[in-house]
Coordinates of C-alpha atoms in Angstrom, one line a residue:
X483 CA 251.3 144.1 -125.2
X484 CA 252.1 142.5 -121.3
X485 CA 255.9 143.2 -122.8
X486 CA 255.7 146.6 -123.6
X487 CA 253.7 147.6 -120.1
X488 CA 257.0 146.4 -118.7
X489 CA 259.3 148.5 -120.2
X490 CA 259.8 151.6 -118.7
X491 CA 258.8 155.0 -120.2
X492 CA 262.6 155.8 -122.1
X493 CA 261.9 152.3 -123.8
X494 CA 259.0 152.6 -124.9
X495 CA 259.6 156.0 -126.5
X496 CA 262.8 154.5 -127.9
X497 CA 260.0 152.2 -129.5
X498 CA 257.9 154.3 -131.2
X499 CA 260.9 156.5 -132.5
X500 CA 262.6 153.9 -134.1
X501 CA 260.4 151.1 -135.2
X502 CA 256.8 153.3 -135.3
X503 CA 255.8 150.8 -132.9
X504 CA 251.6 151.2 -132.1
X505 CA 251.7 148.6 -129.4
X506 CA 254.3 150.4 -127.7
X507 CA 252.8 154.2 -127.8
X508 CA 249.5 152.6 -126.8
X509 CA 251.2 151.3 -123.5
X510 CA 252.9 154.6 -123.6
X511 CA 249.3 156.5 -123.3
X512 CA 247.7 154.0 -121.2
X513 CA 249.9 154.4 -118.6
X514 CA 250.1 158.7 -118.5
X515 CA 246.3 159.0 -119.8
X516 CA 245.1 159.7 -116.5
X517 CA 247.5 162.4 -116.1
X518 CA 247.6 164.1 -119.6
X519 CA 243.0 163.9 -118.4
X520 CA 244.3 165.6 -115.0
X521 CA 246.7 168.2 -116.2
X522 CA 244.0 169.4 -118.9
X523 CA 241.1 169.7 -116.6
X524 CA 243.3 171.8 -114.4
X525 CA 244.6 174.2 -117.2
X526 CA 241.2 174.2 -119.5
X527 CA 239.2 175.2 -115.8
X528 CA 237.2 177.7 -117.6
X529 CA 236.5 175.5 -120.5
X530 CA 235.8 172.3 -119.4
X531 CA 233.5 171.2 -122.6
X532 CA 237.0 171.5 -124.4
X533 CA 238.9 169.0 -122.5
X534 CA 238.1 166.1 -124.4
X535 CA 239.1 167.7 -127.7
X536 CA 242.0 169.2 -126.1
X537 CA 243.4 165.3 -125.2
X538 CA 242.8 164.2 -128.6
X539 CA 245.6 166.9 -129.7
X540 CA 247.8 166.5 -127.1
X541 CA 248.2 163.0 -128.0
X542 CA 248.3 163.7 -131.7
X543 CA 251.2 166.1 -131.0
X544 CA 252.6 163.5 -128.6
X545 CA 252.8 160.9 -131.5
X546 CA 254.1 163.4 -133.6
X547 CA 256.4 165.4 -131.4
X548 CA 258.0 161.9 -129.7
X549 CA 261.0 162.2 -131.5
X550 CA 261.8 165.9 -130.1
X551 CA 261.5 164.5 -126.5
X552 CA 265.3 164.9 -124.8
X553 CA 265.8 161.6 -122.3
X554 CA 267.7 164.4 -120.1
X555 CA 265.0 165.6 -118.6
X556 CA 261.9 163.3 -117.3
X557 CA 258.7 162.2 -119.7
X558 CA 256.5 164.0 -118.1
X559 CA 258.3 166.8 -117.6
X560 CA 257.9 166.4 -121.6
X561 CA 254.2 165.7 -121.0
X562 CA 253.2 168.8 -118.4
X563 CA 254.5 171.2 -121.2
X564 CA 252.8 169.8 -124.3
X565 CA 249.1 169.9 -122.0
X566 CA 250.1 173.0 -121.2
X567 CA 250.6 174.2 -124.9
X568 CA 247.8 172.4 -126.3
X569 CA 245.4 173.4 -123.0
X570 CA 246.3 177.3 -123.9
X571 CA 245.9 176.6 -127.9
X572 CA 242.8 175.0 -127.5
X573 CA 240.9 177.6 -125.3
X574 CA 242.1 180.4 -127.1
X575 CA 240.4 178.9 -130.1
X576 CA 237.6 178.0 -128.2
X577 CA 237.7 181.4 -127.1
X578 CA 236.7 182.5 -130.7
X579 CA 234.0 180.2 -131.6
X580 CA 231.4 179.4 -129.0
X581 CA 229.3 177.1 -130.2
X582 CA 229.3 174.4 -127.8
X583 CA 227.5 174.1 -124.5
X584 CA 229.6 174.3 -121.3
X585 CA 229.3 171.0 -118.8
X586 CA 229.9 171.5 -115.3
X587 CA 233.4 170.3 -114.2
X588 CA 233.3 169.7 -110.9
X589 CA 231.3 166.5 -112.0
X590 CA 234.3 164.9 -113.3
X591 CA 236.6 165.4 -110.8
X592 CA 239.2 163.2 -110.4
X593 CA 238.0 160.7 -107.7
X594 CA 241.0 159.3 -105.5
X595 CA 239.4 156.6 -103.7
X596 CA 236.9 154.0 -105.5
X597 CA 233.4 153.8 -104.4
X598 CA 233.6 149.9 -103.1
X599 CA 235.7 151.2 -100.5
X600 CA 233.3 153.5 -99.1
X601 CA 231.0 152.4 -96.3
X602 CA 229.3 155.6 -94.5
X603 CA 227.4 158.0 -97.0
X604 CA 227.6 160.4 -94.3
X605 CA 230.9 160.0 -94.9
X606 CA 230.6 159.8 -98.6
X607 CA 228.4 163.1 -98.8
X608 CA 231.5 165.2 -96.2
X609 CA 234.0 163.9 -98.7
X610 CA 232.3 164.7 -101.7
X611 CA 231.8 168.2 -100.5
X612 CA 234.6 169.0 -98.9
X613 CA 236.4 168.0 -102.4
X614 CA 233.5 170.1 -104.2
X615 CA 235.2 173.1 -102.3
X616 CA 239.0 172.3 -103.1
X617 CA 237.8 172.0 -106.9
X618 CA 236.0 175.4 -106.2
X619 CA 238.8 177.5 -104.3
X620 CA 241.3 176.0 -106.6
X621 CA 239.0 177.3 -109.7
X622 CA 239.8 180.8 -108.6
X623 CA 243.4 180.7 -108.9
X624 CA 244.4 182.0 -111.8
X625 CA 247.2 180.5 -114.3
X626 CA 249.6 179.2 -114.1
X627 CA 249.8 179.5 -110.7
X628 CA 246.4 177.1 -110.5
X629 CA 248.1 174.3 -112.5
X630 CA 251.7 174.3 -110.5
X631 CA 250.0 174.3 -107.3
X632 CA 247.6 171.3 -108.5
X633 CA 251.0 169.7 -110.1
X634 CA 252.9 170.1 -107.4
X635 CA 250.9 168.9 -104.5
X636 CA 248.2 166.2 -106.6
X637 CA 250.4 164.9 -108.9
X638 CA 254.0 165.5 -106.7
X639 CA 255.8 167.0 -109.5
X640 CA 259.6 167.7 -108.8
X641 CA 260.8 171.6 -108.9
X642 CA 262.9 171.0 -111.1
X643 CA 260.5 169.4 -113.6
X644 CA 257.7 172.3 -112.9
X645 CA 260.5 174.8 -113.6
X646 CA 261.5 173.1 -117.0
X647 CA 257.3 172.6 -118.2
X648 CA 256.7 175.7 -117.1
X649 CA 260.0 177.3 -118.6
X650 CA 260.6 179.2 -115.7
X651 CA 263.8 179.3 -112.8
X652 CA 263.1 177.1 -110.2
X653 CA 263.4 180.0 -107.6
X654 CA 260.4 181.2 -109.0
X655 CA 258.4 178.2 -109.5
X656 CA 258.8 177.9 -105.3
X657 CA 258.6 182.0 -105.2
X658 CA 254.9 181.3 -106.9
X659 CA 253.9 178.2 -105.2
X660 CA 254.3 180.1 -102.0
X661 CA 252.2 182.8 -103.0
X662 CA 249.9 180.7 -104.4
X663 CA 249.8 178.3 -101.5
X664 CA 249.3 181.3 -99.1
X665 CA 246.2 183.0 -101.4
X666 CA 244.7 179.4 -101.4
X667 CA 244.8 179.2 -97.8
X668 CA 243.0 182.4 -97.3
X669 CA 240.4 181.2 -99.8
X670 CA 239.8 177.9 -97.8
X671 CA 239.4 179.5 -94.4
X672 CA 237.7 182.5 -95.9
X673 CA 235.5 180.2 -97.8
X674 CA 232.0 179.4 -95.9
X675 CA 231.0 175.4 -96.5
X676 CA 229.4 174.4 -100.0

């Protein structure tokens, strides 16, 4: 197990493709779980009780698609497009059948800083809301243009790789992150505090 976290992401695939190696896609998913969580909460915003199902598929389909993945291009260029996929599949079918009660997402937020690090609650409570706002303007955004922003600047994704996930020219993924940096700016000073 402390081998495979080692390896890097092409050898680990190279792993599981040729030896159905457990160990290896488990290192695989430990270390991009936190991103497949990210990328789904950001794509499923208007269906956050789905998420959770919707990461179970995606890495069913991983496991089963891992063998179609292309070392040209980066892994998680791989990854952004099968959250994506699975993110719309899943909400269109949730879409059809609602049965299950919606839980507020904005409670499971991603958290960037831990809470031993935290001193001030003043501090604490003006963090807290001023990330309560982001998670709110960026909620009204609509897709894609919501999940390339968030991509782009939270996760630091490469052009190149948004164009590819996102199967679009790169001159328009900057052409729409533009835009949609520009209409969230006009959100956040528009907006009044939360």
């Amino acid at each position: 197990m402390s081998e495979n976290a080692e390896l890097d992401d092409n050898a680990l695939i190279e792993r599981v493709v040729q030896a159905d190696d457990r160990s290896a896609f488990e290192a695989l998913v430990r270390r991009h779980l936190g991103l497949i969580r990210r990328q789904l909460a950001v794509c499923l915003w208007s269906h956050p009780e789905v998420v959770d199902e919707a990461e179970q598929e995606v890495l069913w389909q991983l496991y089963r698609t891992l063998k179609k993945f292309r070392k040209e291009s980066r892994f998680t260029t791989f990854l952004f497009g099968l959250c994506r996929h699975t993110a719309f599949n899943v909400a269109r079918s949730h879409q059809r059948s609602r049965q299950r009660e919606q839980r507020w997402f904005l409670q499971e937020a991603p958290d960037r800083e831990s809470r031993e690090t935290r001193e001030d609650p003043s501090r604490e409570l003006l963090e807290k809301q001023e990330k309560d706002r982001l998670w709110v303007i960026l909620g009204q955004l609509p897709e894609p243009e919501r999940s390339l922003l968030y991509l782009k600047e939270a996760e630091g994704a490469e052009i190149k790789d948004l164009a590819k996930a996102f199967s679009l020219p790169e001159g328009t993924v900057k052409s729409k992150l533009a835009r949609t940096r520009t209409k969230f700016r006009t959100l956040w000073e528009g907006q009044d505090e939360i």
